[in-house]
Short mmCIF file of C-alpha atoms in Angstrom, two decimals:
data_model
loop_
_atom_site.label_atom_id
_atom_site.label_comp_id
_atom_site.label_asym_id
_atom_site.label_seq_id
_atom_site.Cartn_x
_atom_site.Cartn_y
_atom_site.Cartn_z
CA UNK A 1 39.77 15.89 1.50
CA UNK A 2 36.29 16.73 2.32
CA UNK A 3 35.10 14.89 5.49
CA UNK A 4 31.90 14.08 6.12
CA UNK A 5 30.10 12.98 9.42
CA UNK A 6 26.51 11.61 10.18
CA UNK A 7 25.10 11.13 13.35
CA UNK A 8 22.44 8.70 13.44
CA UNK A 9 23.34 5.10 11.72
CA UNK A 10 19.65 4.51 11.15
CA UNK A 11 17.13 3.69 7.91
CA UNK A 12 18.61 7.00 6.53
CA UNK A 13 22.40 7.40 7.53
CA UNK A 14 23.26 4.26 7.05
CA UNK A 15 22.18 3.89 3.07
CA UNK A 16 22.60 7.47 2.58
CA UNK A 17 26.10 7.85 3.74
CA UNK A 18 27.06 4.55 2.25
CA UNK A 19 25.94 5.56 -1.20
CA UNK A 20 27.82 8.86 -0.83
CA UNK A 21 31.08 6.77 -0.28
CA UNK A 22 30.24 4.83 -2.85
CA UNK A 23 29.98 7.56 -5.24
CA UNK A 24 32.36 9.79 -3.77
CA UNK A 25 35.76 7.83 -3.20
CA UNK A 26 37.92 11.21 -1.93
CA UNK A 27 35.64 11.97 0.46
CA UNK A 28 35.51 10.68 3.75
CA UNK A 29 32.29 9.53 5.40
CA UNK A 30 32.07 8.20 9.14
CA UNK A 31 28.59 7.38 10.36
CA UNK A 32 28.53 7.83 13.96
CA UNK A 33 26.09 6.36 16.99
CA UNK A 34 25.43 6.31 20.64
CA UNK A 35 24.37 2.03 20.35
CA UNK A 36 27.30 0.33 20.46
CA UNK A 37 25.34 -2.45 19.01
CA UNK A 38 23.98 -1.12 15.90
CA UNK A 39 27.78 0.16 14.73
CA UNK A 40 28.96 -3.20 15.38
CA UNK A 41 26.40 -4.63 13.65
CA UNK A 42 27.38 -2.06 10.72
CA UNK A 43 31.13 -3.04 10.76
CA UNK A 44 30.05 -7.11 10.48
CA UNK A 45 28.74 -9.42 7.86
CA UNK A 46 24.82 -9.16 9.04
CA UNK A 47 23.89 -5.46 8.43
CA UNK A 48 21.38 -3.72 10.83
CA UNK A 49 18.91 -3.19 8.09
CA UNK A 50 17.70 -5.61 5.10
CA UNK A 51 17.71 -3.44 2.20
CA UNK A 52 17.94 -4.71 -1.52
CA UNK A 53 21.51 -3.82 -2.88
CA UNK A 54 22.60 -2.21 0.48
CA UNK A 55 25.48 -5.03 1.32
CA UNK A 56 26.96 -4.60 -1.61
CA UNK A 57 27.47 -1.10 -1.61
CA UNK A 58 28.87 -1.35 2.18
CA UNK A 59 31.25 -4.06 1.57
CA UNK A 60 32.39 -1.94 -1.48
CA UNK A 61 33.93 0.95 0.54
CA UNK A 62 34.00 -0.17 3.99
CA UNK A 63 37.32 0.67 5.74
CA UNK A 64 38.45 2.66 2.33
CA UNK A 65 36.03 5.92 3.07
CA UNK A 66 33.71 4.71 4.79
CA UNK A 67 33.81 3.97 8.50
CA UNK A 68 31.20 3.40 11.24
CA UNK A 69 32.50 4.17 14.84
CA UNK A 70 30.80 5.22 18.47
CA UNK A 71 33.72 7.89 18.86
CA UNK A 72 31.06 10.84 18.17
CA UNK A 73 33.20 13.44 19.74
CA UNK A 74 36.35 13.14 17.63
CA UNK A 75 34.58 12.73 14.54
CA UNK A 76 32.15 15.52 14.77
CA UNK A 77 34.91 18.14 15.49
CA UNK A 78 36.92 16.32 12.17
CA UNK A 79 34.00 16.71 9.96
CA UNK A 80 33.15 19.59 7.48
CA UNK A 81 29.54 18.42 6.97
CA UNK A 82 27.56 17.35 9.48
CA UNK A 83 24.23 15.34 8.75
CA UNK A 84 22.49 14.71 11.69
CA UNK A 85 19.79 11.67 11.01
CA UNK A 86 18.29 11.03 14.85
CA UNK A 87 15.06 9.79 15.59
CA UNK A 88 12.29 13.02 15.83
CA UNK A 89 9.48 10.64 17.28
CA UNK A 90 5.81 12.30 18.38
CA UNK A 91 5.50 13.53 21.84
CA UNK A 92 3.50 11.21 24.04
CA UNK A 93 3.12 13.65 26.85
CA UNK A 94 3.33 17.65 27.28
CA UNK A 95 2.51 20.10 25.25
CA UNK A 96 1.28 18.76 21.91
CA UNK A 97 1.53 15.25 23.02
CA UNK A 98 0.06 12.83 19.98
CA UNK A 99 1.08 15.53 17.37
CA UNK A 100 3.86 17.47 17.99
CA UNK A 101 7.28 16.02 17.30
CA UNK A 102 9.88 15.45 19.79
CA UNK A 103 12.66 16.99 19.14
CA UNK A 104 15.03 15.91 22.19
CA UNK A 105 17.71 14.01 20.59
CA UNK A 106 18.14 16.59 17.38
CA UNK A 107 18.49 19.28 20.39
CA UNK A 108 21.49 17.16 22.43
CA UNK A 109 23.09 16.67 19.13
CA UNK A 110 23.41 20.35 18.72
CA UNK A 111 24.68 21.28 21.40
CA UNK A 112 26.95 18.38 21.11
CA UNK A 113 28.18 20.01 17.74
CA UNK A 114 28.38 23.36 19.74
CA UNK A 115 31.15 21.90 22.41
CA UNK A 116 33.24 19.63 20.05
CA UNK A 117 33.29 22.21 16.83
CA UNK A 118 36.81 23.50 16.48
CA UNK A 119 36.10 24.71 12.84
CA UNK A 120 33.31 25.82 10.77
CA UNK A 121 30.54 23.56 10.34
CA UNK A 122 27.96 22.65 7.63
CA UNK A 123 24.86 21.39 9.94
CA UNK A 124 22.53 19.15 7.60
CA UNK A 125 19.11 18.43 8.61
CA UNK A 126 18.45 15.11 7.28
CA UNK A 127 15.69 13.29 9.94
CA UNK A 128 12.19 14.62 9.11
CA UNK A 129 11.70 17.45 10.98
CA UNK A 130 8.89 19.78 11.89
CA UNK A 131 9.23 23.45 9.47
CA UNK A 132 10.95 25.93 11.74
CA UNK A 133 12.96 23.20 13.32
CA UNK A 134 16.59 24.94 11.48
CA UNK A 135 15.67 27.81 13.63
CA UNK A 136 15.69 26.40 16.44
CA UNK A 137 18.86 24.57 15.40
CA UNK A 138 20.40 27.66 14.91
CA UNK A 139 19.85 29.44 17.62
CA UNK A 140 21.30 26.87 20.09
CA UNK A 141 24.42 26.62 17.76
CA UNK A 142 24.79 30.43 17.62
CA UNK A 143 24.02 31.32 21.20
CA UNK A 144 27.02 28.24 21.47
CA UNK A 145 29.28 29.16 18.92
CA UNK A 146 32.25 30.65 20.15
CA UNK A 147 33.13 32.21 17.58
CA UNK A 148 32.47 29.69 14.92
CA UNK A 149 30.45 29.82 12.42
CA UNK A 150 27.32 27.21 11.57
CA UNK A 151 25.36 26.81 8.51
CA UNK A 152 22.23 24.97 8.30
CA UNK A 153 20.86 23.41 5.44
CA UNK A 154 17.76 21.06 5.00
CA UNK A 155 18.18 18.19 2.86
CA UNK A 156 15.22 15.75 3.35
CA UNK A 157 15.56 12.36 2.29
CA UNK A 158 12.77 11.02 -0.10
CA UNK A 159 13.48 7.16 0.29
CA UNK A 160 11.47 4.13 -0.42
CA UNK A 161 12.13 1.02 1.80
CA UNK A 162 12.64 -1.50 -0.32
CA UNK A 163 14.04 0.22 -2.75
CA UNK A 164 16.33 2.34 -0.86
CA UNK A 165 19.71 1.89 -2.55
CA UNK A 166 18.03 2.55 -6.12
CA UNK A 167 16.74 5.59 -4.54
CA UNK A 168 19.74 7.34 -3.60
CA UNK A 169 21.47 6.24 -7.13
CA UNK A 170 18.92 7.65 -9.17
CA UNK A 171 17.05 10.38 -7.05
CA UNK A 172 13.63 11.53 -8.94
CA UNK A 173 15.40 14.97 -7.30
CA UNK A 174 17.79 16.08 -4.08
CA UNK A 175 15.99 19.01 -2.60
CA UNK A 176 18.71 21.01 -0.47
CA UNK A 177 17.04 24.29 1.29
CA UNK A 178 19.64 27.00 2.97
CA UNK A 179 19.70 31.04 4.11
CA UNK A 180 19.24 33.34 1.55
CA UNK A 181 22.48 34.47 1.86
CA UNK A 182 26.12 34.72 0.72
CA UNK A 183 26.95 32.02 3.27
CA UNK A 184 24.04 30.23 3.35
CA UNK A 185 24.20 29.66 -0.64
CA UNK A 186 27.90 28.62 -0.38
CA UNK A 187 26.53 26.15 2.04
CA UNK A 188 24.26 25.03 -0.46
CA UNK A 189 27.11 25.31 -3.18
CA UNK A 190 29.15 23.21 -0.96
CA UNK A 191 26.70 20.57 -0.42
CA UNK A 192 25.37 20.37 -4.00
CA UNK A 193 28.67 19.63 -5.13
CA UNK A 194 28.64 16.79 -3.22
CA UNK A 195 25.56 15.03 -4.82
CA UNK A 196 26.84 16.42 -8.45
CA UNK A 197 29.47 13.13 -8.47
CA UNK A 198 26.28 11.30 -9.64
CA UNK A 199 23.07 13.37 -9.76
CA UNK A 200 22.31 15.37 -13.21
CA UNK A 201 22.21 19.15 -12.47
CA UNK A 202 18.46 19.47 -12.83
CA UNK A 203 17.52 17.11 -10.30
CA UNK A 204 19.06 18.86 -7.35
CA UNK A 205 16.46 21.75 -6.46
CA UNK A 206 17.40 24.53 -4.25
CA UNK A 207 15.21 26.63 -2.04
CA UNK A 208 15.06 28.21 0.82
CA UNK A 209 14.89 26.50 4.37
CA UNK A 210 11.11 26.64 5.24
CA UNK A 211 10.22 25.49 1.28
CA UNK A 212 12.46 22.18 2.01
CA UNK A 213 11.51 21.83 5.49
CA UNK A 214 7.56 21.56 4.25
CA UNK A 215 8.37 20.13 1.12
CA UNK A 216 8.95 16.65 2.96
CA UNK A 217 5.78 16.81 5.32
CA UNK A 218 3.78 18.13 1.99
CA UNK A 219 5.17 15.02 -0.06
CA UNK A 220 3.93 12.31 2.55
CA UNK A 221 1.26 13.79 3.07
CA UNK A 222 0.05 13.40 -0.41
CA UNK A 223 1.29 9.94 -0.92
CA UNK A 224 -0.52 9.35 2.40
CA UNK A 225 -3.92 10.37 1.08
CA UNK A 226 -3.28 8.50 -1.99
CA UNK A 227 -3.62 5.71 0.01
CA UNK A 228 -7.05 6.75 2.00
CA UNK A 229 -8.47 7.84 -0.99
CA UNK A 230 -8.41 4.52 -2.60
CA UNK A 231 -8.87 2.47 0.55
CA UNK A 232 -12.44 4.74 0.92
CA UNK A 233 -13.24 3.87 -2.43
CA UNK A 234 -12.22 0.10 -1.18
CA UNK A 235 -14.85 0.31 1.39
CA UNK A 236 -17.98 1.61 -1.22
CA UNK A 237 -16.60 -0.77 -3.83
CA UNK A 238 -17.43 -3.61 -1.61
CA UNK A 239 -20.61 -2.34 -0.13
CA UNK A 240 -22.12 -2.13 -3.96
CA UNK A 241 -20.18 -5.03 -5.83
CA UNK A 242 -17.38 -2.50 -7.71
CA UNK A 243 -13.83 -3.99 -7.82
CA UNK A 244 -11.17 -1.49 -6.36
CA UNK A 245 -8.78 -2.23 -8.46
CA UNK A 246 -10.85 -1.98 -11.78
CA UNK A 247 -11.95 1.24 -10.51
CA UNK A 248 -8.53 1.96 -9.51
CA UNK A 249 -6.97 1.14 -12.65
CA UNK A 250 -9.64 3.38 -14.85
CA UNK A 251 -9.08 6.34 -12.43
CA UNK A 252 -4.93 6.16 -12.79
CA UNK A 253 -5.15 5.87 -16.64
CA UNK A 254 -5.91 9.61 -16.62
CA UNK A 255 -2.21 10.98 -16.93
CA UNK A 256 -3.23 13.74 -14.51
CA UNK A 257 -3.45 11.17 -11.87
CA UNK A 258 -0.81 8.37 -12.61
CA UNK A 259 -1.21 4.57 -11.50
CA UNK A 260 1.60 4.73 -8.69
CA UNK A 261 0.08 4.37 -4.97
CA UNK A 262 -3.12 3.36 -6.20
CA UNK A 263 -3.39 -0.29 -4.49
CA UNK A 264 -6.22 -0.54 -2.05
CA UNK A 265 -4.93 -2.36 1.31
CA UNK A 266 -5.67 -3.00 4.78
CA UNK A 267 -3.66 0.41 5.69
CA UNK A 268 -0.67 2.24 4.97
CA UNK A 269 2.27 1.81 7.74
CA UNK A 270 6.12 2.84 8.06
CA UNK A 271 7.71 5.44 10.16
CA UNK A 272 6.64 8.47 8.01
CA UNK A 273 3.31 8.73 7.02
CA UNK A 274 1.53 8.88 10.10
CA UNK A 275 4.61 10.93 11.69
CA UNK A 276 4.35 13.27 9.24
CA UNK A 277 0.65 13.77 8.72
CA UNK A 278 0.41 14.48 12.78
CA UNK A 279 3.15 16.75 12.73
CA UNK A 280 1.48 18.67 9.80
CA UNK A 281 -1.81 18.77 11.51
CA UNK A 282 -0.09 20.59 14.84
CA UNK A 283 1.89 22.49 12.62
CA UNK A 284 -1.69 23.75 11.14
CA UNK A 285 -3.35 24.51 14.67
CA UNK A 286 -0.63 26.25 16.16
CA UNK A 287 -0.67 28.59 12.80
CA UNK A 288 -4.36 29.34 13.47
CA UNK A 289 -5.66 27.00 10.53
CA UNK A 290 -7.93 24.23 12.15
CA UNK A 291 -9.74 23.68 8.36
CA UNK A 292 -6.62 22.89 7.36
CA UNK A 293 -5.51 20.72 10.39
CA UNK A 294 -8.75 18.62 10.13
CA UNK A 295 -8.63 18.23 6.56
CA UNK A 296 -4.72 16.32 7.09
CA UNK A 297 -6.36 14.63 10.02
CA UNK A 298 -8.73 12.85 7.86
CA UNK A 299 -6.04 11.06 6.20
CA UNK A 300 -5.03 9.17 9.30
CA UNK A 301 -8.54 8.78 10.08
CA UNK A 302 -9.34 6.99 7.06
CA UNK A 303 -6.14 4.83 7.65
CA UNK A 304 -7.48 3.49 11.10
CA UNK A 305 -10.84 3.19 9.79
CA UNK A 306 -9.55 0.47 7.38
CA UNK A 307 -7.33 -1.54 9.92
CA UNK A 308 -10.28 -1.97 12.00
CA UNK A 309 -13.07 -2.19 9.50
CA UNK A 310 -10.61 -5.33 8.72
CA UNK A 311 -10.50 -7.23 11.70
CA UNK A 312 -14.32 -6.33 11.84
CA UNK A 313 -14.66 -8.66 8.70
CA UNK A 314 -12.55 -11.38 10.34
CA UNK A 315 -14.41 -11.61 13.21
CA UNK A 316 -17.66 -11.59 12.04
CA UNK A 317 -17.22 -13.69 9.29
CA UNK A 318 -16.50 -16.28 11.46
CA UNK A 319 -19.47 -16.67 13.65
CA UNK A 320 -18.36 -13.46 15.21
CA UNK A 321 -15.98 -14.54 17.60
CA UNK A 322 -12.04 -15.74 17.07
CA UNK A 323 -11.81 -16.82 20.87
CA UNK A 324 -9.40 -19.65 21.09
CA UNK A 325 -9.56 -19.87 17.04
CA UNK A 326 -5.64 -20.00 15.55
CA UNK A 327 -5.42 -17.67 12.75
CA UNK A 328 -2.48 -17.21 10.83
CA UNK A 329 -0.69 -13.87 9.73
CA UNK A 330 1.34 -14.09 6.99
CA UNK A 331 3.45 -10.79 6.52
CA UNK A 332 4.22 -8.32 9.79
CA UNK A 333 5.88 -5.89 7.82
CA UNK A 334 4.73 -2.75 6.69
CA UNK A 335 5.35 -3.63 2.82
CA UNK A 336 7.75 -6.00 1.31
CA UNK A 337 11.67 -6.09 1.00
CA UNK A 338 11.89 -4.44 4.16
CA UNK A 339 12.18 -6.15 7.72
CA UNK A 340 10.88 -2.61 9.14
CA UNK A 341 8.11 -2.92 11.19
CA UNK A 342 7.40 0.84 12.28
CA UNK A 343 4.11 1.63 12.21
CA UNK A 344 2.90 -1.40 10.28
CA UNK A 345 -0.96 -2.26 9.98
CA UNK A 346 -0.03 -5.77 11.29
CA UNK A 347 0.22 -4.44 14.58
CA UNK A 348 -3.43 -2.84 14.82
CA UNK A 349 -4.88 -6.04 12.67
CA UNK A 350 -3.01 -8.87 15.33
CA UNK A 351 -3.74 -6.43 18.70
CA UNK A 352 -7.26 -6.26 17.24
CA UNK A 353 -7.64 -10.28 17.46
CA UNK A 354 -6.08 -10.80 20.13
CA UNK A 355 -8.55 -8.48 21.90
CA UNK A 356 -10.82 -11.14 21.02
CA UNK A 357 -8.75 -13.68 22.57
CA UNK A 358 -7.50 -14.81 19.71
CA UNK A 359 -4.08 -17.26 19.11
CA UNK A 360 -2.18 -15.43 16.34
CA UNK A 361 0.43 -17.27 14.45
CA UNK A 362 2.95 -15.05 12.47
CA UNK A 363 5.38 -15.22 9.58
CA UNK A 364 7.40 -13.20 8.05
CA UNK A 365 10.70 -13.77 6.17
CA UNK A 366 12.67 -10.81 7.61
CA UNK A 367 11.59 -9.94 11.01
CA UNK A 368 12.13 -11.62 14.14
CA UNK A 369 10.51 -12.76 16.80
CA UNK A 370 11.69 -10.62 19.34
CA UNK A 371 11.03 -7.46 16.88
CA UNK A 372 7.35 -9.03 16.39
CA UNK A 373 6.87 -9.49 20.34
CA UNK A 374 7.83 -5.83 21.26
CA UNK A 375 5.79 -4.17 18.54
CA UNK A 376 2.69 -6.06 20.08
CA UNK A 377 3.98 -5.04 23.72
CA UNK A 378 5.24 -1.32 23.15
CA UNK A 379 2.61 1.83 23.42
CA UNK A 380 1.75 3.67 20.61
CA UNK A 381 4.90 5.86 19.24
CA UNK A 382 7.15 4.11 21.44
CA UNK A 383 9.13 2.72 18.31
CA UNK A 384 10.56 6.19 17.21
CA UNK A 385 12.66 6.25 20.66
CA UNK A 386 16.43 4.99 20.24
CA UNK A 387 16.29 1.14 21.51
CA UNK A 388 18.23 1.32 25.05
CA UNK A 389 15.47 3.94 25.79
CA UNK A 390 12.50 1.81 24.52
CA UNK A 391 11.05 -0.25 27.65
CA UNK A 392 12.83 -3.21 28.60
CA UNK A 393 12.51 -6.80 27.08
CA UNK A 394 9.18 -6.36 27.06
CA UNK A 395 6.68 -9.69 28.48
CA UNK A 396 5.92 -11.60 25.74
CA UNK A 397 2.31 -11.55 24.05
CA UNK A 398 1.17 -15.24 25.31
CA UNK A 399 -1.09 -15.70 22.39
CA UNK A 400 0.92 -15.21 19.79
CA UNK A 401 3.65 -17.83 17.98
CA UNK A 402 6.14 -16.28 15.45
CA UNK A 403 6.96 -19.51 12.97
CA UNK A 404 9.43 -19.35 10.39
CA UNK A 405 7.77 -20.96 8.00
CA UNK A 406 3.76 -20.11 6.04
CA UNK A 407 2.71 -24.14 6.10
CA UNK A 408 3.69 -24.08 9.89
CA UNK A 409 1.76 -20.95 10.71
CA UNK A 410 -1.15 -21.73 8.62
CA UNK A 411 -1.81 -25.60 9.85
CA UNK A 412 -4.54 -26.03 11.96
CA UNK A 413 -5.84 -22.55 11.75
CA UNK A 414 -9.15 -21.52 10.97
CA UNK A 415 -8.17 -18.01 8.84
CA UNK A 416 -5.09 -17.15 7.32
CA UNK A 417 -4.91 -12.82 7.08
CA UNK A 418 -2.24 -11.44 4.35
CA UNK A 419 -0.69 -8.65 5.79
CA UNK A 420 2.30 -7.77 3.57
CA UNK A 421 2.42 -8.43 -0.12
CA UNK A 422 5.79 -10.60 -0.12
CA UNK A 423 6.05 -11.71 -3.82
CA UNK A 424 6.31 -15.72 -1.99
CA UNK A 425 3.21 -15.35 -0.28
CA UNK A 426 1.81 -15.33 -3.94
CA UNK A 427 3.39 -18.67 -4.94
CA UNK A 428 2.70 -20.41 -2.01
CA UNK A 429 0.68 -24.10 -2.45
CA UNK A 430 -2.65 -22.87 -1.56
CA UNK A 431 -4.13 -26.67 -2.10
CA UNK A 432 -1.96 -27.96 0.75
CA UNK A 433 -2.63 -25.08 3.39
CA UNK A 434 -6.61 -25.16 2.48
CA UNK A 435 -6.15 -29.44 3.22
CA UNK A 436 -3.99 -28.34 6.57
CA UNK A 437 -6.95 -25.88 7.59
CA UNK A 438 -10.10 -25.97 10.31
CA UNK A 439 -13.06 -25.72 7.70
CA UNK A 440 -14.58 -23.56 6.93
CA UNK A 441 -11.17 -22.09 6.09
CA UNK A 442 -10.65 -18.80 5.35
CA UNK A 443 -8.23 -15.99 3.34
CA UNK A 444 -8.58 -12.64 4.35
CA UNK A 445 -6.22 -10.64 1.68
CA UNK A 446 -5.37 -6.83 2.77
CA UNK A 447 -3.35 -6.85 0.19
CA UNK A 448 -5.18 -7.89 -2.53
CA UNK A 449 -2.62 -10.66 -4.03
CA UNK A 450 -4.54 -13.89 -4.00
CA UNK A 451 -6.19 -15.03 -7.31
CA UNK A 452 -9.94 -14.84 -5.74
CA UNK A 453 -11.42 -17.51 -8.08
CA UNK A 454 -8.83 -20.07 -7.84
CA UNK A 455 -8.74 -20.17 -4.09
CA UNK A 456 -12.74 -19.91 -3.69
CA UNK A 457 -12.88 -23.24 -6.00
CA UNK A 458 -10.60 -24.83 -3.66
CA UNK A 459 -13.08 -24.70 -0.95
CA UNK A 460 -11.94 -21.27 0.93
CA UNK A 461 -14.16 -18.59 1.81
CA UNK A 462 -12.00 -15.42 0.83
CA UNK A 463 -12.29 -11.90 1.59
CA UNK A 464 -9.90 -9.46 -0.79
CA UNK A 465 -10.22 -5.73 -0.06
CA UNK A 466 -12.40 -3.89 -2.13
CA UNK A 467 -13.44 -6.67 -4.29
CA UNK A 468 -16.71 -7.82 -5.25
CA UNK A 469 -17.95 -9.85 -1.69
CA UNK A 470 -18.20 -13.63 -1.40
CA UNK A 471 -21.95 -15.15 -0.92
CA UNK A 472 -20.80 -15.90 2.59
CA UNK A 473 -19.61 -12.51 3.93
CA UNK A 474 -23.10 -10.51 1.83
CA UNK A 475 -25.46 -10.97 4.62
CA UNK A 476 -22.91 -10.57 7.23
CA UNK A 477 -22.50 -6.84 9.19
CA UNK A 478 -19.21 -4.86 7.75
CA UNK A 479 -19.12 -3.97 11.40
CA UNK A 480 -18.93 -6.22 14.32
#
C-alpha cells in the first residue's frame, strides 16, 4: 500500500489530500500539523476551512484512508510521498524583506524529513515556492541523507477558493516538474500514477523542476494583471462616462482574450496574488532584469491604486469626512464561498476609514469576529505566519462592530460599501435598509452587483466601479 504524508493541514493539504483519499481508496493519506488545534478541528464535525463540497468528501474517507494526526515524526518516516504544504510567507525584515519569500518553515521541514527518513523518500513541493527553491531542498536533504535517497518533485497546486473541491476533481491540468533523470522521472512516474485514478492522461503535464516551479508564479501573475488591467480601464471608464463592464464584455468576446477574470472591482485579494507577484519581482532583480521586475510591480501597483482610489470616493462623496459617520461593510472576504480573509481588499478599504475616524460595521456570513479583528490589528504579511506565531490576541479595533446580520450592520449608517460579491448581498431588501439609513444614504459597490437604477430611484446615491458616475459624485474630486 502506497502511503502518503502531507505536512501542512492548510487551504491546500487539507482539500488536496482529502480528494486523493477520496479517489484513491488503497492508498493511505495522513495529513500532518504542528497546531494541535487545526487537526482537531479536522478530525470534528466543524472543518477548519469552509469550502463548497469539502465536508462531504472528508466525512467520506475519514478514519478509512484518511487520517489527520500531530504525530509528524512517525508518519513522515512511514510515508513514501511526502507533500510538504507550509506557509512560504514574504520576508518582513533582512535581506529582501517585502519581496523575497520566507522560506523558514519549508527549511525545518526538511531537515525534519532528513532525521526521521528510514527509507527512500518522494519530497513534493506543493506550497508556492520561489524557482530554485527544490535546490535548496535538495541540498539540505542530501548533505542529510545518510545514505538515503530523496527525490524532489514540484507539483503546484492551481486551486480556486470557492471552488476548491471541483478543482481537484476535474483539474484544467496537474503540472508535476522532476530531475531529468532516470530517478527523477520514476519520481515523476510514481507520482503521476497517483493522479491517473481520476485525471485523463493529457491533463497531467510533465516538465522539468524550474518550468513547474515558474509555471505557478507565471500563472498568477497573469490572472493578477487580468485584474489591473480591467480595474485601470475601471478608473478611465468613469472619468469619461464608459461602463466597465460593457467595455469589458466587448473586449472578452474576442476568443483570443476570453471573458473569465474580466470583472472590474475594488481590488484583487487572497494569499497568492500579491505573494506571488512580489516574489516574481525579486526573483527578476536578483537575475539582473529590473525592466522586467518593474513591469510585475505594476500589477500590484495598480491593485493598491484601486483600494484607495475607493475609499477616496467614500470620503469625499460625503462632505469629505466619515468622522464619527457609521458605515456599513457588507462582505470581508476576499471573494465569495470562502471564509478566507488573506490579503482581502476589505482590510485596506475598512483601515482606510477608520483612518478617518470612522465607525465601521461589518458582515460577513463566514468569517468571524475574532478573524475580522486581527486582520485589522496584524502588520502587513503577518497572516502567512502559522497562528501560535502570529502576535497574540491582538487589542481589538474600537471602532469597528462585526454584526451577524446586513439589516443590523446597515441601520443607522450613513454608507453601506460592498466588499465581497456574496450571491445574498444581491437579494437583500434594499427598500428597508435605504428607510433604516442616515440620508443622504449611500451604496458604494466594489463589486459591481447592485442594479444601479433600481437603487438610485429608491432615493440612494450609488457609486458602482467603473460605471457611468451619479450627478452627485461628477463635480466631486476622484481624489480626496
Amino acid at each position: 500500500m502506497v502511503k502518503i504524508c502531507c505536512i501542512g493541514a492548510g487551504y491546500v493539504g487539507g482539500p488536496t489530500m482529502a480528494v486523493i483519499a477520496h479517489k484513491c481508496p488503497a492508498i493511505e493519506v495522513v495529513v500532518v500539523d504542528i497546531s494541535v488545534a487545526r487537526i482537531a478541528a479536522w478530525n470534528s464535525d466543524q472543518l477548519p476551512i469552509y469550502e463548497p463540497g469539502l465536508d462531504d468528501v472528508v466525512k467520506s474517507c475519514r478514519c478509512k484512508n484518511l487520517f489527520f494526526s500531530t504525530d509528524i515524526e512517525k508518519h513522515v518516516s512511514e510515508a513514501d510521498i511526502i507533500f510538504v504544504s507550509v506557509n512560504t510567507p514574504t520576508k518582513t525584515r533582512g535581506l529582501g524583506a517585502g519581496k523575497a519569500a520566507d522560506l523558514t518553515y519549508w527549511e525545518s521541514a526538511a531537515r525534519m524529513i532528513a532525521d526521521v527518513a528510514k527509507s527512500d523518500k518522494i519530497v513534493v513541493e506543493k506550497s508556492t515556492v520561489p524557482v530554485k527553491t527544490a535546490e535548496a531542498i535538495e541540498k539540505i536533504l542530501m548533505h542529510n541523507s545518510k545514505g538515503i535517497n530523496f527525490q524532489i518533485l514540484s507539483n503546484p497546486e492551481f486551486l480556486a477558493e470557492g471552488t476548491a473541491i471541483e478543482d481537484l476533481f476535474k483539474p484544467d491540468r496537474v503540472l508535476i516538474g522532476g530531475r531529468e533523470t532516470p530517478e527523477g522521472q520514476k519520481a515523476v512516474q510514481a507520482l503521476k500514477s497517483v493522479y491517473a485514478h481520476w485525471v485523463p492522461e493529457d491533463r497531467i503535464l510533465t516538465t522539468n523542476l524550474w518550468s513547474a516551479e515558474l509555471s505557478k508564479l507565471a500563472a498568477n501573475a497573469f490572472l493578477a494583471q487580468r485584474i489591473s488591467s480591467v480595474n485601470a480601464m475601471s478608473a478611465l471608464c468613469e472619468a469619461t462616462g464608459a461602463d466597465v463592464a460593457e467595455v469589458a464584455y466587448a473586449v472578452g468576446k474576442d476568443t483570443r482574450i476570453g471573458p473569465k477574470f474580466l470583472n472590474a472591482s475594488v481590488g484583487f485579494g487572497g494569499s497568492c496574488f500579491q505573494k506571488d507577484i512580489l516574489n516574481l519581482v525579486y526573483i527578476c532583480e536578483c537575475n539582473g532584469l529590473p525592466e522586467v521586475a518593474n513591469y510585475w510591480k505594476q500589477v500590484i501597483k495598480i491593485n493598491d491604486y484601486q483600494k484607495s482610489r475607493f475609499v477616496n470616493r467614500v470620503v469625499s462623496s460625503m462632505f469629505n469626512t466619515v468622522a464619527g459617520k457609521k458605515i456599513a461593510i457588507l462582505g470581508f472576504a476576499f471573494k465569495k464561498d470562502t471564509g478566507d480573509t488573506r490579503e482581502t481588499p476589505a482590510i485596506d478599504v475598512c483601515k482606510g476609514l477608520l483612518g478617518d475616524k470612522a465607525n465601521v460595521s461589518i458582515y460577513d456570513p463566514q468569517v468571524t469576529e475574532e478573524q475580522i479583528q486581527r486582520d485589522l490589528s496584524m502588520n502587513k504579511f503577518d497572516w502567512d505566519h502559522p497562528i501560535h506565531l502570529q502576535p497574540m490576541s491582538p487589542t481589538a479595533v474600537k471602532q469597528v462592530g462585526v454584526v451577524w446580520d446586513a439589516y443590523e450592520a446597515t441601520k443607522g449608517a450613513h454608507g453601506v460599501c460592498i466588499l465581497t460579491e456574496w450571491d445574498e448581498f444581491k437579494e437583500l431588501d434594499y427598500q428597508r435598509i435605504y428607510d433604516n439609513m442616515q440620508k443622504p444614504a449611500f451604496v458604494f459597490d466594489g463589486r459591481n452587483i447592485v442594479d444601479v437604477e433600481k437603487l438610485r430611484k429608491m432615493g440612494f446615491i450609488v457609486y458602482s466601479i467603473g460605471k457611468p458616475l451619479d450627478a452627485w459624485l461628477k463635480d466631486l474630486p476622484a481624489v480626496a
